């Protein structure tokens, strides 16, 4: 697989006091932004059913989330994120068993690969930065996103991007520590925005994913 950053993330249900708590922890509100996410897959969800998630974000371009090593179990997700279009095209062709074109954008291969729009929704995001002091005195930077969708679902994400699989356990330790400081219950599992969208508006597709993942539908 082409090289990409590893996103380690823990989702939670934010409450009315979450932003105040972030401020108490020394968090900084970096920005508030609104964007549209559009997800693509084959009619039978060949990507999502094998834990690949293709998204186009308004103003940011394409991203393909690829399954991580999942070396540590728990209420978190781990994905390698590809954002360079040539790398995304190569990975899509590999997953879908298609020949890789000589060159081309993601948009150019959607039709040939049978990929179509599956979900599209708008998110309002408050993006926070929190710096914690580690046991060794080192400062540890984490990002917290508080999202509300145009279909009324609110979810928070504590995340860190790392370069190597060996860095994942330390990232998880920081994420769980900050989550506990925010009052998140140890085993709380908040579904992703896309999954809630499918559950509400495309129940047949949601059912397809349930058959693969059981109650713990990703991403």
Short mmCIF file of C-alpha atoms in Angstrom, two decimals:
data_model
loop_
_atom_site.label_atom_id
_atom_site.label_comp_id
_atom_site.label_asym_id
_atom_site.label_seq_id
_atom_site.Cartn_x
_atom_site.Cartn_y
_atom_site.Cartn_z
CA UNK A 1 0.00 0.00 0.00
CA UNK A 2 1.14 3.54 -0.68
CA UNK A 3 2.45 5.45 2.30
CA UNK A 4 -0.12 7.41 4.27
CA UNK A 5 -0.61 8.79 7.74
CA UNK A 6 -2.27 6.56 10.34
CA UNK A 7 -5.31 8.15 11.96
CA UNK A 8 -6.05 6.91 15.47
CA UNK A 9 -9.43 8.12 16.66
CA UNK A 10 -11.92 7.75 19.50
CA UNK A 11 -15.50 8.95 18.97
CA UNK A 12 -17.83 10.02 21.78
CA UNK A 13 -21.16 11.72 22.39
CA UNK A 14 -20.52 15.39 23.24
CA UNK A 15 -22.68 17.11 25.85
CA UNK A 16 -23.66 20.74 26.48
CA UNK A 17 -20.59 21.21 28.70
CA UNK A 18 -17.98 19.64 26.39
CA UNK A 19 -16.61 22.93 25.01
CA UNK A 20 -16.43 24.42 28.51
CA UNK A 21 -14.52 21.35 29.68
CA UNK A 22 -12.10 21.69 26.76
CA UNK A 23 -11.45 25.29 27.81
CA UNK A 24 -10.83 24.16 31.41
CA UNK A 25 -8.23 21.72 30.07
CA UNK A 26 -6.47 24.58 28.26
CA UNK A 27 -7.92 23.69 24.87
CA UNK A 28 -7.85 26.20 22.04
CA UNK A 29 -10.66 26.58 19.51
CA UNK A 30 -8.78 26.63 16.20
CA UNK A 31 -11.72 27.24 13.89
CA UNK A 32 -15.35 26.54 13.09
CA UNK A 33 -16.02 25.28 9.60
CA UNK A 34 -18.87 23.84 7.52
CA UNK A 35 -18.24 21.29 4.76
CA UNK A 36 -19.97 18.61 2.68
CA UNK A 37 -18.74 15.00 2.62
CA UNK A 38 -19.70 12.67 -0.24
CA UNK A 39 -19.00 8.93 -0.04
CA UNK A 40 -18.69 6.59 -3.03
CA UNK A 41 -18.91 2.82 -3.39
CA UNK A 42 -20.15 0.08 -5.71
CA UNK A 43 -23.86 -0.86 -5.60
CA UNK A 44 -23.04 -3.82 -3.32
CA UNK A 45 -20.65 -1.76 -1.13
CA UNK A 46 -17.50 -3.65 -2.17
CA UNK A 47 -15.32 -1.02 -0.51
CA UNK A 48 -17.16 -0.49 2.77
CA UNK A 49 -17.69 -4.22 3.29
CA UNK A 50 -13.91 -4.71 3.17
CA UNK A 51 -13.27 -1.68 5.44
CA UNK A 52 -12.27 0.86 2.75
CA UNK A 53 -14.01 4.24 2.80
CA UNK A 54 -13.80 6.61 -0.17
CA UNK A 55 -14.73 10.22 0.54
CA UNK A 56 -14.67 13.52 -1.27
CA UNK A 57 -14.68 16.49 1.13
CA UNK A 58 -15.70 19.88 -0.17
CA UNK A 59 -12.62 22.08 -0.28
CA UNK A 60 -10.22 19.28 0.72
CA UNK A 61 -10.36 16.74 -2.10
CA UNK A 62 -10.37 12.94 -2.00
CA UNK A 63 -9.44 10.60 0.82
CA UNK A 64 -9.40 6.81 1.06
CA UNK A 65 -9.39 5.29 4.55
CA UNK A 66 -7.72 1.87 4.51
CA UNK A 67 -7.90 -0.64 7.38
CA UNK A 68 -5.14 -0.38 9.96
CA UNK A 69 -3.40 -3.24 11.71
CA UNK A 70 -5.87 -3.09 14.63
CA UNK A 71 -3.10 -4.20 16.95
CA UNK A 72 -4.93 -2.86 20.01
CA UNK A 73 -8.59 -3.67 20.62
CA UNK A 74 -11.01 -1.22 22.20
CA UNK A 75 -13.49 1.58 21.46
CA UNK A 76 -11.33 3.29 18.85
CA UNK A 77 -10.58 3.13 15.14
CA UNK A 78 -7.29 3.00 13.28
CA UNK A 79 -6.99 3.73 9.56
CA UNK A 80 -4.29 4.60 7.08
CA UNK A 81 -5.39 7.70 5.17
CA UNK A 82 -4.45 8.13 1.52
CA UNK A 83 -4.95 11.62 0.08
CA UNK A 84 -2.77 11.61 -3.05
CA UNK A 85 -5.07 10.78 -5.97
CA UNK A 86 -2.62 8.45 -7.81
CA UNK A 87 -2.21 6.39 -4.61
CA UNK A 88 -5.99 6.28 -4.11
CA UNK A 89 -6.55 5.11 -7.70
CA UNK A 90 -3.97 2.32 -7.35
CA UNK A 91 -5.49 1.14 -4.06
CA UNK A 92 -9.06 1.24 -5.41
CA UNK A 93 -8.05 -0.84 -8.42
CA UNK A 94 -6.30 -3.35 -6.18
CA UNK A 95 -9.29 -3.72 -3.84
CA UNK A 96 -11.79 -3.97 -6.71
CA UNK A 97 -9.63 -6.26 -8.85
CA UNK A 98 -9.32 -3.86 -11.77
CA UNK A 99 -6.42 -2.92 -14.01
CA UNK A 100 -4.66 0.28 -12.95
CA UNK A 101 -4.97 3.02 -15.61
CA UNK A 102 -1.78 4.66 -16.83
CA UNK A 103 -2.83 7.94 -15.26
CA UNK A 104 -5.99 9.57 -14.10
CA UNK A 105 -7.84 11.28 -11.30
CA UNK A 106 -10.19 9.61 -8.84
CA UNK A 107 -13.15 11.25 -10.60
CA UNK A 108 -12.02 9.70 -13.89
CA UNK A 109 -12.10 6.14 -12.53
CA UNK A 110 -15.43 6.32 -10.69
CA UNK A 111 -17.42 5.21 -13.74
CA UNK A 112 -15.02 2.48 -14.95
CA UNK A 113 -14.83 1.04 -11.41
CA UNK A 114 -18.62 1.13 -10.94
CA UNK A 115 -18.41 3.60 -8.06
CA UNK A 116 -21.44 5.77 -7.35
CA UNK A 117 -22.58 8.27 -4.74
CA UNK A 118 -23.79 6.47 -1.60
CA UNK A 119 -24.09 9.31 0.93
CA UNK A 120 -23.72 13.08 1.04
CA UNK A 121 -24.25 15.36 4.03
CA UNK A 122 -23.11 18.65 5.55
CA UNK A 123 -21.18 18.91 8.83
CA UNK A 124 -20.61 21.92 11.08
CA UNK A 125 -17.33 21.39 12.95
CA UNK A 126 -15.66 23.05 15.91
CA UNK A 127 -11.98 22.08 15.76
CA UNK A 128 -10.04 22.17 19.05
CA UNK A 129 -6.40 21.68 19.94
CA UNK A 130 -5.47 20.37 23.40
CA UNK A 131 -1.95 20.13 24.80
CA UNK A 132 -1.49 17.72 27.70
CA UNK A 133 1.60 17.17 29.83
CA UNK A 134 2.84 13.61 29.65
CA UNK A 135 4.30 11.59 32.51
CA UNK A 136 7.77 12.38 31.17
CA UNK A 137 7.00 16.11 31.12
CA UNK A 138 6.69 16.17 27.34
CA UNK A 139 3.84 18.16 25.83
CA UNK A 140 1.34 16.03 23.95
CA UNK A 141 -0.85 17.58 21.25
CA UNK A 142 -4.26 16.11 20.47
CA UNK A 143 -7.10 17.30 18.27
CA UNK A 144 -10.75 17.23 19.25
CA UNK A 145 -13.46 17.79 16.64
CA UNK A 146 -17.06 18.45 17.66
CA UNK A 147 -19.38 17.78 14.72
CA UNK A 148 -23.08 18.31 14.05
CA UNK A 149 -24.58 17.09 10.77
CA UNK A 150 -27.42 18.54 8.74
CA UNK A 151 -29.50 15.47 9.71
CA UNK A 152 -29.16 16.25 13.42
CA UNK A 153 -26.46 13.83 14.61
CA UNK A 154 -23.76 15.19 16.94
CA UNK A 155 -20.49 13.37 17.59
CA UNK A 156 -17.06 14.21 19.01
CA UNK A 157 -13.70 12.83 17.88
CA UNK A 158 -10.39 12.75 19.75
CA UNK A 159 -7.65 11.96 17.29
CA UNK A 160 -3.96 11.88 16.54
CA UNK A 161 -2.14 11.26 13.28
CA UNK A 162 1.02 9.15 13.47
CA UNK A 163 3.54 7.96 10.88
CA UNK A 164 4.29 4.42 12.04
CA UNK A 165 2.34 1.49 13.47
CA UNK A 166 4.70 1.40 16.46
CA UNK A 167 3.44 4.86 17.48
CA UNK A 168 -0.20 3.74 17.72
CA UNK A 169 -0.19 2.40 21.34
CA UNK A 170 1.24 5.67 22.70
CA UNK A 171 -1.31 7.66 20.67
CA UNK A 172 -4.09 5.50 22.08
CA UNK A 173 -2.90 6.06 25.62
CA UNK A 174 -3.08 9.84 25.12
CA UNK A 175 -6.47 9.61 23.42
CA UNK A 176 -7.97 7.51 26.23
CA UNK A 177 -6.49 9.84 28.85
CA UNK A 178 -8.01 12.94 27.26
CA UNK A 179 -11.30 11.12 26.70
CA UNK A 180 -11.52 10.29 30.40
CA UNK A 181 -10.77 13.94 31.29
CA UNK A 182 -13.70 14.89 29.04
CA UNK A 183 -15.95 12.50 30.98
CA UNK A 184 -16.23 9.90 28.22
CA UNK A 185 -17.17 6.48 29.61
CA UNK A 186 -14.50 3.83 29.14
CA UNK A 187 -16.52 1.65 26.76
CA UNK A 188 -18.61 4.38 25.12
CA UNK A 189 -18.85 3.76 21.38
CA UNK A 190 -20.36 6.50 19.24
CA UNK A 191 -21.01 5.54 15.61
CA UNK A 192 -19.49 7.49 12.74
CA UNK A 193 -21.58 10.12 10.96
CA UNK A 194 -21.69 8.04 7.77
CA UNK A 195 -23.00 4.97 9.58
CA UNK A 196 -25.83 6.95 11.22
CA UNK A 197 -26.67 8.45 7.80
CA UNK A 198 -26.93 4.97 6.24
CA UNK A 199 -28.97 3.66 9.15
CA UNK A 200 -31.50 6.48 8.76
CA UNK A 201 -31.62 7.01 5.01
CA UNK A 202 -30.27 3.84 3.34
CA UNK A 203 -31.32 1.03 5.69
CA UNK A 204 -30.66 -1.68 3.11
CA UNK A 205 -27.05 -0.58 2.78
CA UNK A 206 -26.77 -0.35 6.56
CA UNK A 207 -28.07 -3.91 6.80
CA UNK A 208 -25.37 -5.06 4.35
CA UNK A 209 -22.71 -3.64 6.65
CA UNK A 210 -24.35 -5.19 9.73
CA UNK A 211 -24.00 -8.60 8.08
CA UNK A 212 -20.24 -8.04 7.81
CA UNK A 213 -19.42 -6.21 11.03
CA UNK A 214 -22.25 -7.16 13.39
CA UNK A 215 -23.35 -4.41 15.78
CA UNK A 216 -19.88 -2.80 15.64
CA UNK A 217 -20.28 -1.19 12.21
CA UNK A 218 -17.29 0.91 11.23
CA UNK A 219 -15.59 3.22 10.25
#
